[in-house]
PDB file of C-alpha atoms and ligand atoms in Angstrom:
ATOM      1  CA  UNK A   1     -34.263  14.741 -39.810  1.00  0.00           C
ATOM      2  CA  UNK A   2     -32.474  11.426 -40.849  1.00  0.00           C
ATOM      3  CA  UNK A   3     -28.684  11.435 -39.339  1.00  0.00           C
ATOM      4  CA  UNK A   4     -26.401  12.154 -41.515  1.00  0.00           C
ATOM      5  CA  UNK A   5     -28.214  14.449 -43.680  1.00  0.00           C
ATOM      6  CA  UNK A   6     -29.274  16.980 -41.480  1.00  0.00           C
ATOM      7  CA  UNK A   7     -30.984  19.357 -43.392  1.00  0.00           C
ATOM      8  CA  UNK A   8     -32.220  21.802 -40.890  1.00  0.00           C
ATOM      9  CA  UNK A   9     -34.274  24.618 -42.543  1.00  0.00           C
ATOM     10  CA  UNK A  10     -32.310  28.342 -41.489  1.00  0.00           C
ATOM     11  CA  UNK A  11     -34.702  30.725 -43.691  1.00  0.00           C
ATOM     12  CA  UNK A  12     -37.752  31.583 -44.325  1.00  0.00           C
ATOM     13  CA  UNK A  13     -36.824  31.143 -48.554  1.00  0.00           C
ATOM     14  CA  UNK A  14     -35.638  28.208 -47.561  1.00  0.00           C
ATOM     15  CA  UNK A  15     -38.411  26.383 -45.958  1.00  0.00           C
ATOM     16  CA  UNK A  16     -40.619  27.540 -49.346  1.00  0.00           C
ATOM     17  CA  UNK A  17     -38.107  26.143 -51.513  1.00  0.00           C
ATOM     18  CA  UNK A  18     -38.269  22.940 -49.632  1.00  0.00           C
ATOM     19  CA  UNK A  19     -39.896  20.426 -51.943  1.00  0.00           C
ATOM     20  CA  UNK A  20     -42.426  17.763 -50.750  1.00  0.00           C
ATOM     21  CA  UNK A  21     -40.734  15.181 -52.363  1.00  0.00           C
ATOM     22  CA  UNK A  22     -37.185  15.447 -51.394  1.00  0.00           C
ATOM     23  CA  UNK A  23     -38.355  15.203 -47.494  1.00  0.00           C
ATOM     24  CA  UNK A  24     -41.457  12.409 -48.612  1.00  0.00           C
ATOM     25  CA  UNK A  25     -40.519   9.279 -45.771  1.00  0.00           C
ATOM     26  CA  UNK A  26     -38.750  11.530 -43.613  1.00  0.00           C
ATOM     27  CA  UNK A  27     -39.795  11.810 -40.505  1.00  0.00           C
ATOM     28  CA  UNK A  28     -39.032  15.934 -39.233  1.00  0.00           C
ATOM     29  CA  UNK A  29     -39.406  16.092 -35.846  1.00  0.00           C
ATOM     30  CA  UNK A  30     -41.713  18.238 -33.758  1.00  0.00           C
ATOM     31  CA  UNK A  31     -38.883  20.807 -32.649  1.00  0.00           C
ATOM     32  CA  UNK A  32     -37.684  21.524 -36.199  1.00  0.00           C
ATOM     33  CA  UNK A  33     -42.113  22.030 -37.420  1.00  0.00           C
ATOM     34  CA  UNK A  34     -42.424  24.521 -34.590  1.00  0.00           C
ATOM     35  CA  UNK A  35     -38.816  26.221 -35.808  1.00  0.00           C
ATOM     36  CA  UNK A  36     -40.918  26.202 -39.122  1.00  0.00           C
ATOM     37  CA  UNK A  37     -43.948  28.274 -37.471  1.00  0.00           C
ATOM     38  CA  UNK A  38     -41.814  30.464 -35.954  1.00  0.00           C
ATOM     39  CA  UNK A  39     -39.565  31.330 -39.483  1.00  0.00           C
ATOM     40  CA  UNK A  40     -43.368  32.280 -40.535  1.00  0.00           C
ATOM     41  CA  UNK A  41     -44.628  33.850 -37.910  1.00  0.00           C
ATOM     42  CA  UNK A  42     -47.093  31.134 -37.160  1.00  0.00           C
ATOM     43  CA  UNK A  43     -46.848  31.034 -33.555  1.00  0.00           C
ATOM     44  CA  UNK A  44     -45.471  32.858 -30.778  1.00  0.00           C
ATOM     45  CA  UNK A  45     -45.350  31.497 -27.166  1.00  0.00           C
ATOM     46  CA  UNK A  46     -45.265  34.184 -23.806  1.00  0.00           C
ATOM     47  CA  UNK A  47     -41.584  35.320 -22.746  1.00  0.00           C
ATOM     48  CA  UNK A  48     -42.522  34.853 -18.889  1.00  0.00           C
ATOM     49  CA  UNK A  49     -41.377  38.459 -18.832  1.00  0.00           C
ATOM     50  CA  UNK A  50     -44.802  40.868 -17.778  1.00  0.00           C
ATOM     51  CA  UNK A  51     -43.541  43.452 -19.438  1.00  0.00           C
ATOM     52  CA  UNK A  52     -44.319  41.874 -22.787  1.00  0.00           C
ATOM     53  CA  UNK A  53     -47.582  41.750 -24.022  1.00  0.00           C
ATOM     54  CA  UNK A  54     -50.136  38.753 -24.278  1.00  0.00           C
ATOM     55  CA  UNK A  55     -52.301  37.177 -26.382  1.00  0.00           C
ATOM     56  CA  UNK A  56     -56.166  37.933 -26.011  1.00  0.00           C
ATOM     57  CA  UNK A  57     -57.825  35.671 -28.147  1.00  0.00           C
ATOM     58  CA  UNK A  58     -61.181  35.714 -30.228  1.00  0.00           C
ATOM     59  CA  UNK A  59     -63.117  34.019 -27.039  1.00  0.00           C
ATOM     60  CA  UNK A  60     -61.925  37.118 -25.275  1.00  0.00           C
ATOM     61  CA  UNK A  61     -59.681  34.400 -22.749  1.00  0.00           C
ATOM     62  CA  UNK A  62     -55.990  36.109 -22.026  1.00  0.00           C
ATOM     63  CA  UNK A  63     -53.505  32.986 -23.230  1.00  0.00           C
ATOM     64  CA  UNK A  64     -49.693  32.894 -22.772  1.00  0.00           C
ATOM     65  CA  UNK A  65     -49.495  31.164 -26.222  1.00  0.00           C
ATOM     66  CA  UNK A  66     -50.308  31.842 -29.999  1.00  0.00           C
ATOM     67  CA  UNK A  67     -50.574  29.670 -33.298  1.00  0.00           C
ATOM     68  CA  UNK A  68     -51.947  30.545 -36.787  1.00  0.00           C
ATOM     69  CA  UNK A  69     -51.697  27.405 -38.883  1.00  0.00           C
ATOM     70  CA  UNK A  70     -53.394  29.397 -41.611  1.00  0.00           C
ATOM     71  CA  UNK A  71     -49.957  31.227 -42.053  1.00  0.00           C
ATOM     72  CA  UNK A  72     -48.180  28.224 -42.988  1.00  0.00           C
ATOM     73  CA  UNK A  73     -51.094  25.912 -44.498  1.00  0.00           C
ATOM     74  CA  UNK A  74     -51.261  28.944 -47.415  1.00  0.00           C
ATOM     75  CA  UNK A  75     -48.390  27.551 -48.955  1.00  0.00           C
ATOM     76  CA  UNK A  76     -49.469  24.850 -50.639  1.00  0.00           C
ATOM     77  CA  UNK A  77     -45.943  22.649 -50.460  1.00  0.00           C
ATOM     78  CA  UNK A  78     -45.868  23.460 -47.000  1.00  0.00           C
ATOM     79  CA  UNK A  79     -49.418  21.829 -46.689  1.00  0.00           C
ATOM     80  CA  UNK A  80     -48.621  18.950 -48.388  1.00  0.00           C
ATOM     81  CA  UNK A  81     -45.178  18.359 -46.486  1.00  0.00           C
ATOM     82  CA  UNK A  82     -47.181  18.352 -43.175  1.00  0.00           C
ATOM     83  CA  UNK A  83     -49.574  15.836 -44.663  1.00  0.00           C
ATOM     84  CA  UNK A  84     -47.383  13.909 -45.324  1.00  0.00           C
ATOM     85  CA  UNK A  85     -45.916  13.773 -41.771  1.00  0.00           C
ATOM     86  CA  UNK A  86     -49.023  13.438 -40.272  1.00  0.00           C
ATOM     87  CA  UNK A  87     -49.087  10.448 -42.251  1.00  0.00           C
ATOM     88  CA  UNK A  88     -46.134   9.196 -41.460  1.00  0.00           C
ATOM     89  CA  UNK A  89     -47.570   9.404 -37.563  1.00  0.00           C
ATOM     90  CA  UNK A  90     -50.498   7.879 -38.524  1.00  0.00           C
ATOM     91  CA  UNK A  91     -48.897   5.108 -39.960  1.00  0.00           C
ATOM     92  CA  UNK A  92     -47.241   4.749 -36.892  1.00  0.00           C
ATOM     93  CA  UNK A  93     -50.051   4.654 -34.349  1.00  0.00           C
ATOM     94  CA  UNK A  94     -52.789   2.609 -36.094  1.00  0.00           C
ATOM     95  CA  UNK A  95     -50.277   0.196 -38.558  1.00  0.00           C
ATOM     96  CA  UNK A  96     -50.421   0.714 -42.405  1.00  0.00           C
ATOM     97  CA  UNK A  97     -53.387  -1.618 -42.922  1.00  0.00           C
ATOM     98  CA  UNK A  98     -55.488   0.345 -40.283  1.00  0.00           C
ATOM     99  CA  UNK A  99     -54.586   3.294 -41.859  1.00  0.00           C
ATOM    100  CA  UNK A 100     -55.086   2.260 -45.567  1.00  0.00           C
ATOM    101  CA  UNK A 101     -59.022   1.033 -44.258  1.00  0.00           C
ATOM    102  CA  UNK A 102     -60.126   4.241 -43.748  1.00  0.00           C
ATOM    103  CA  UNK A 103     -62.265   5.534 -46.702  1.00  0.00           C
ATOM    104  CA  UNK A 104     -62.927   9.587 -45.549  1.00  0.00           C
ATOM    105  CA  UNK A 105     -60.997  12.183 -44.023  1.00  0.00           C
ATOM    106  CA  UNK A 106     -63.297  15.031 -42.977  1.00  0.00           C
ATOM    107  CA  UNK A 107     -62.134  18.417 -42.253  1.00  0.00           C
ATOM    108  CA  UNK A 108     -63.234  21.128 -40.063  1.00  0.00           C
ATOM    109  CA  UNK A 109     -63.940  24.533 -41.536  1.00  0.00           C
ATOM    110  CA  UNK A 110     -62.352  26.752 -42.592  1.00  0.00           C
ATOM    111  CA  UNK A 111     -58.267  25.823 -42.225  1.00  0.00           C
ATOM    112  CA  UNK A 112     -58.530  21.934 -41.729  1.00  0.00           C
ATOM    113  CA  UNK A 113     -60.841  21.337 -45.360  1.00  0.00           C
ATOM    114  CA  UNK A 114     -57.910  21.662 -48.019  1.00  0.00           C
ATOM    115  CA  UNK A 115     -55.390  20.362 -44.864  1.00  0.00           C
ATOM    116  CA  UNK A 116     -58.170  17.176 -44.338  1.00  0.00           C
ATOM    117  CA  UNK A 117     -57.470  16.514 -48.288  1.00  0.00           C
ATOM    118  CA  UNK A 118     -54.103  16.966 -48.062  1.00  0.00           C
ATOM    119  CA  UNK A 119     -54.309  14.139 -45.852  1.00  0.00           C
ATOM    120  CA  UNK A 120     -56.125  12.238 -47.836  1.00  0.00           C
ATOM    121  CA  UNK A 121     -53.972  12.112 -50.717  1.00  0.00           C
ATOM    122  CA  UNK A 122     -50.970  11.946 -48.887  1.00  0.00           C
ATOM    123  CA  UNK A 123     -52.517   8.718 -47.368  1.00  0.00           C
ATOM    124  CA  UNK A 124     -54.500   7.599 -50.059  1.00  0.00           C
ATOM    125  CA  UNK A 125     -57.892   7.545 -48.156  1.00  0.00           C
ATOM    126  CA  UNK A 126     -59.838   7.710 -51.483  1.00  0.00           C
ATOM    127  CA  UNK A 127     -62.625  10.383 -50.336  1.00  0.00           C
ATOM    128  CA  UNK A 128     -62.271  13.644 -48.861  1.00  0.00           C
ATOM    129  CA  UNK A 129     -65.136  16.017 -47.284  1.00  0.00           C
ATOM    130  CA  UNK A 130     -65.812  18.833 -45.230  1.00  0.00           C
ATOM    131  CA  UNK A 131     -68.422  20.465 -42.823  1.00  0.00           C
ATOM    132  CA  UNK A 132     -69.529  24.056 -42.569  1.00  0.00           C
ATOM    133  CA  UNK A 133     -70.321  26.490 -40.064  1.00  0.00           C
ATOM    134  CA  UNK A 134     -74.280  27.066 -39.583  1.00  0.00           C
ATOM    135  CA  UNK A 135     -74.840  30.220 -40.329  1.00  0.00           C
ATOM    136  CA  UNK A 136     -77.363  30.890 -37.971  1.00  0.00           C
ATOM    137  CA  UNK A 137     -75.097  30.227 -35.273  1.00  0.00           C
ATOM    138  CA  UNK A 138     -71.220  30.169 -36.509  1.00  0.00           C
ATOM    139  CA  UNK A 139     -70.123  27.964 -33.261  1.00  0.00           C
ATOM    140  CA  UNK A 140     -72.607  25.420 -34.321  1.00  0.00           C
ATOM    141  CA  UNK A 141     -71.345  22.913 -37.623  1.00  0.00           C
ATOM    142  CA  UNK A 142     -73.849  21.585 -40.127  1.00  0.00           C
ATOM    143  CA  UNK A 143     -73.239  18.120 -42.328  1.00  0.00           C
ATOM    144  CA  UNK A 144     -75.622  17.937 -45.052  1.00  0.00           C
ATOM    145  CA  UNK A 145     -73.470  17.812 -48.394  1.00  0.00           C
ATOM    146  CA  UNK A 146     -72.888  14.109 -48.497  1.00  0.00           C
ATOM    147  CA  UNK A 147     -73.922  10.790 -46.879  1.00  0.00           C
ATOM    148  CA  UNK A 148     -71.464   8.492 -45.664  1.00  0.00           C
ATOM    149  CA  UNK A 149     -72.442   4.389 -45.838  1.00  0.00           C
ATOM    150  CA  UNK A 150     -72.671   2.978 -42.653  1.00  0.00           C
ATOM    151  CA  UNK A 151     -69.045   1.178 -41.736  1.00  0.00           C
ATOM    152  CA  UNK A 152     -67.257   3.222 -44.136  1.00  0.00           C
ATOM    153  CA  UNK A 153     -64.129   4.006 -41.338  1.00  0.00           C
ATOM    154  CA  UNK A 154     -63.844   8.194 -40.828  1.00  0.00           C
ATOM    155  CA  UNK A 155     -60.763   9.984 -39.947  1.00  0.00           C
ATOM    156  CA  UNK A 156     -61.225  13.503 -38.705  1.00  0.00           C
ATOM    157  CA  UNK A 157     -58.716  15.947 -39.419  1.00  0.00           C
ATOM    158  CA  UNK A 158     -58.045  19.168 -37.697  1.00  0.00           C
ATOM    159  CA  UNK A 159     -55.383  22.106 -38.015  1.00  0.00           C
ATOM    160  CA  UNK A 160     -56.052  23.852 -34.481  1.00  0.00           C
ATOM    161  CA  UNK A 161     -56.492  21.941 -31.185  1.00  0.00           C
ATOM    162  CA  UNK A 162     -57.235  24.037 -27.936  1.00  0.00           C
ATOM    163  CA  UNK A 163     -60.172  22.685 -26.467  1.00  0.00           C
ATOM    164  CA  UNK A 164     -62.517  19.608 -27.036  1.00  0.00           C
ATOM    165  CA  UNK A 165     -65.070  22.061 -28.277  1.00  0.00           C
ATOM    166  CA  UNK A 166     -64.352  22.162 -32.257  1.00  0.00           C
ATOM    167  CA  UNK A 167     -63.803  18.323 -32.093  1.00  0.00           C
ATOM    168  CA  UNK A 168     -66.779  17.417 -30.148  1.00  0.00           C
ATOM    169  CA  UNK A 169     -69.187  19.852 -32.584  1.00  0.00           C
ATOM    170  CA  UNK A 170     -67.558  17.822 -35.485  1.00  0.00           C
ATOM    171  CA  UNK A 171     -68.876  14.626 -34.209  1.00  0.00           C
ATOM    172  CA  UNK A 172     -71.912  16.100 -33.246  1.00  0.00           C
ATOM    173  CA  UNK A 173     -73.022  18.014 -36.488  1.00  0.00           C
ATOM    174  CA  UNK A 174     -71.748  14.215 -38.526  1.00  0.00           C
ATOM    175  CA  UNK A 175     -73.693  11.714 -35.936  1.00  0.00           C
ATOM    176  CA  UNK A 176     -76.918  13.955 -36.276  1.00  0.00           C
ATOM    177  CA  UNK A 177     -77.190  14.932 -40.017  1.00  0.00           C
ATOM    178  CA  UNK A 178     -75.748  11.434 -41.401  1.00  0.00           C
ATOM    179  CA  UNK A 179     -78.632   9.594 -42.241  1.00  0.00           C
ATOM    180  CA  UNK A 180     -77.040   6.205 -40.823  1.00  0.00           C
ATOM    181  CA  UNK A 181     -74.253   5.800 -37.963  1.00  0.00           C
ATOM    182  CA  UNK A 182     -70.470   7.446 -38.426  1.00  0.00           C
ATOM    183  CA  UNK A 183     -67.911   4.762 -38.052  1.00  0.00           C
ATOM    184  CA  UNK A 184     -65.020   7.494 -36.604  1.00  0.00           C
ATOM    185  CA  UNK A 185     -61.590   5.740 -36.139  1.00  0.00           C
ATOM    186  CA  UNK A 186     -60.086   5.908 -32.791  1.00  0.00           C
ATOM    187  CA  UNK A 187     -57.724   8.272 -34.209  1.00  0.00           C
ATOM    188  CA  UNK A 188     -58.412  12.521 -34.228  1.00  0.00           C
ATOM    189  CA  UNK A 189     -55.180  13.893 -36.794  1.00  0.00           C
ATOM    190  CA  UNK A 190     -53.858  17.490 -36.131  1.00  0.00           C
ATOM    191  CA  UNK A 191     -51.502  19.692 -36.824  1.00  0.00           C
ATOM    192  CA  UNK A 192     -51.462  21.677 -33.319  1.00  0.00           C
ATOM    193  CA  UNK A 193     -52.892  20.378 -30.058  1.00  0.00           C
ATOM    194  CA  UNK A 194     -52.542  23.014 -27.683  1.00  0.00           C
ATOM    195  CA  UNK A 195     -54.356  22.038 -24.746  1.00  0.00           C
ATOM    196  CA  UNK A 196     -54.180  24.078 -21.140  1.00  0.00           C
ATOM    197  CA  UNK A 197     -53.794  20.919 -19.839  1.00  0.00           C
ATOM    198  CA  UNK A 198     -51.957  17.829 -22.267  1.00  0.00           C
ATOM    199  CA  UNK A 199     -54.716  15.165 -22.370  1.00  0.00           C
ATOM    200  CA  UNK A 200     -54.390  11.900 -25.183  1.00  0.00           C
ATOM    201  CA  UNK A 201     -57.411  12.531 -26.610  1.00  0.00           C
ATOM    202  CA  UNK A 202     -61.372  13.560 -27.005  1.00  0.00           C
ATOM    203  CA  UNK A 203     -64.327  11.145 -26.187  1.00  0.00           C
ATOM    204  CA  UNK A 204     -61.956   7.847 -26.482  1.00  0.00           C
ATOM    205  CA  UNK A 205     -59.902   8.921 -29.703  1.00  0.00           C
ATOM    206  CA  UNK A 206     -56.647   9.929 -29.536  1.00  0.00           C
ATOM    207  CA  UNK A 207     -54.887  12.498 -30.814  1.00  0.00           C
ATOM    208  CA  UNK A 208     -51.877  12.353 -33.116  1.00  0.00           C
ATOM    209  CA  UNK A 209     -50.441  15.599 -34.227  1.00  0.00           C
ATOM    210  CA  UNK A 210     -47.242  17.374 -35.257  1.00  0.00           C
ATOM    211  CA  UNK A 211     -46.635  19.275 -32.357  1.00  0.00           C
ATOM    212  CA  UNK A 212     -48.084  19.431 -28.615  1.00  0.00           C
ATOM    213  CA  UNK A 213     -47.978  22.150 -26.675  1.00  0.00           C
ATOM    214  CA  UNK A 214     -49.750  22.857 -23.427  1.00  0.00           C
ATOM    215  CA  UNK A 215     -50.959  26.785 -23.841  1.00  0.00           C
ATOM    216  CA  UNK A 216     -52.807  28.085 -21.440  1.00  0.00           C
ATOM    217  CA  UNK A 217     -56.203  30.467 -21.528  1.00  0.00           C
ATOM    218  CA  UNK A 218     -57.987  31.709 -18.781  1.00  0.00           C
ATOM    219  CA  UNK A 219     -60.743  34.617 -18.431  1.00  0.00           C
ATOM    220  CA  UNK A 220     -58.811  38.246 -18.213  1.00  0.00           C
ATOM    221  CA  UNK A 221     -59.982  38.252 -13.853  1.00  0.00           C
ATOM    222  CA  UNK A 222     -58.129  35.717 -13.643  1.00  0.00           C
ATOM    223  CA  UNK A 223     -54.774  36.232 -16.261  1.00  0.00           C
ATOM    224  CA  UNK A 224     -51.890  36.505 -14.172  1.00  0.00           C
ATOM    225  CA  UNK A 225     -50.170  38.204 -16.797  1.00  0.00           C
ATOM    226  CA  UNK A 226     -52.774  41.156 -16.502  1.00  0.00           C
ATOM    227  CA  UNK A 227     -52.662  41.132 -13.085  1.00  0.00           C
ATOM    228  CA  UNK A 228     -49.088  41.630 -13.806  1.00  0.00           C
ATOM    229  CA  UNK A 229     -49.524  44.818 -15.923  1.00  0.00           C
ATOM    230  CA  UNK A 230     -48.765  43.084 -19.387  1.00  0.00           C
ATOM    231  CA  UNK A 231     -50.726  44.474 -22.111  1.00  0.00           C
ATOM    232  CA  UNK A 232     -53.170  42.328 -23.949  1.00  0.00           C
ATOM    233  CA  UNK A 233     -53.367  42.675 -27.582  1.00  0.00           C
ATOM    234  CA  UNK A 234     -55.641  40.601 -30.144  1.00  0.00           C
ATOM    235  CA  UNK A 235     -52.598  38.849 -32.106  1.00  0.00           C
ATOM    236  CA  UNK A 236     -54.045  39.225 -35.809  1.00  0.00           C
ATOM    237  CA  UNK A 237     -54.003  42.798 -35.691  1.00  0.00           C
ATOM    238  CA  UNK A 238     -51.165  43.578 -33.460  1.00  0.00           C
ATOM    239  CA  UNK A 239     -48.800  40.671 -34.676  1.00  0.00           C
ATOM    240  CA  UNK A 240     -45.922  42.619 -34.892  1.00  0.00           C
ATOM    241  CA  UNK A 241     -46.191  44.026 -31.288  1.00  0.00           C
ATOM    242  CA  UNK A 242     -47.401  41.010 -30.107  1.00  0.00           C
ATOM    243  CA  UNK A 243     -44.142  39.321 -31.419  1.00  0.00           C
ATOM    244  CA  UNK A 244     -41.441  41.965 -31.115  1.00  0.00           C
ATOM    245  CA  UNK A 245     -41.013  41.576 -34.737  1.00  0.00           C
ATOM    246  CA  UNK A 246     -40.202  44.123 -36.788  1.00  0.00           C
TER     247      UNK A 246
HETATM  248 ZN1  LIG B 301     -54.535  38.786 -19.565  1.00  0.00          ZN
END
């Protein structure tokens, strides 16, 4: 937060009181967003301690690490707050006339298509859109809504980013059902990028998001933390174990 008027958010009420426009061209740094997961239970990183339990995630990989941007993004202000600091990083990397070029954010489903317009209105890109899962195969994406004119400058927009999988399927899905060439910016925006290993970015764009955070996932043979004797629990359903909150 700006010196002087250090506003540092102690509650949960008040981080949903906080209004978007009395923190709009302030720049909140990354350690004060991920105090904000934790006040909502948005994310929850491994004590080092076996006898606490670990994360076993929806790919069935053991990870020391947790975040559930859905848990924050709900609240609309919220949303809208992080937009506009993602923004404000944007801004930063590509210059204010790169930025105000760019004539589509696209979103991933589900929790990056009302985050992606977010975006978009916090940084006036004037058109917003979204892809969807195929439901034949749900780790497959499908673009098929909308064309996009050839040049037109596309800024993809994630919540969530662990591995290049999601963001490679994006620009996949666009390059093959867009009847004429995507123009993607060198620029991928995210919330989280939570990488096993920290790398800059995916196929030559770079990532810019609000907090980055090397978590790491590995197949339960090899999860140290099992081989330890800590419990692995899926963290949507056992949250509150998961967390030690009660
Ligand atoms: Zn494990």
């Amino acid at each position: 937060m700006e010196g002087g008027k250090d506003k540092m958010i102690a509650t949960k009420e008040d981080l949903l009181n906080l209004s978007p426009l009395g923190v709009k061209g302030t720049l909140i740094s990354e350690e004060e967003i991920m105090r904000w997961f934790g006040l909502l239970d948005a994310s929850w990183v491994h004590s080092g301690n076996p006898k606490d339990p670990h994360a076993e995630l929806t790919s069935g990989y053991c990870s020391n690490g947790f975040f559930d941007c859905l848990r924050v993004l709900k609240y609309v202000k919220l949303s809208h707050i992080l937009a506009h600091q993602l923004k404000l990083r944007l801004e930063t990397a590509m210059g204010k006339s790169e930025l105000l070029k760019i004539k589509y954010t696209i979103g991933s489903p589900m929790a990056a298509i009302t985050f992606a317009h977010d975006v978009a209105w916090e940084a006036e890109i004037p058109e917003n859109m979204f892809l969807e899962k195929d439901p034949a195969n749900p780790k497959k994406m499908l673009w098929k809504r909308i064309a996009i004119p050839e040049g037109y400058p596309v800024l993809q927009i994630e919540e969530l980013i662990t591995t290049s999988h999601t963001t490679n399927e994006v620009e996949r899905a666009m390059r093959e059902g867009n009847p004429c060439p995507i123009n993607f910016v060198p620029y991928i925006g995210a919330i989280v990028h939570r990488p096993p290993k920290m790398v800059g970015g995916y196929g030559g764009r770079e990532v810019i998001a609000l907090i980055s955070k090397e978590v790491w996932a590995v197949p339960p043979e090899e999860c140290p933390l099992c081989k330890q004797g800590s419990k692995k629990l899926r963290p949507k359903t056992n949250w509150k174990e998961l967390t030690g909150k009660n």
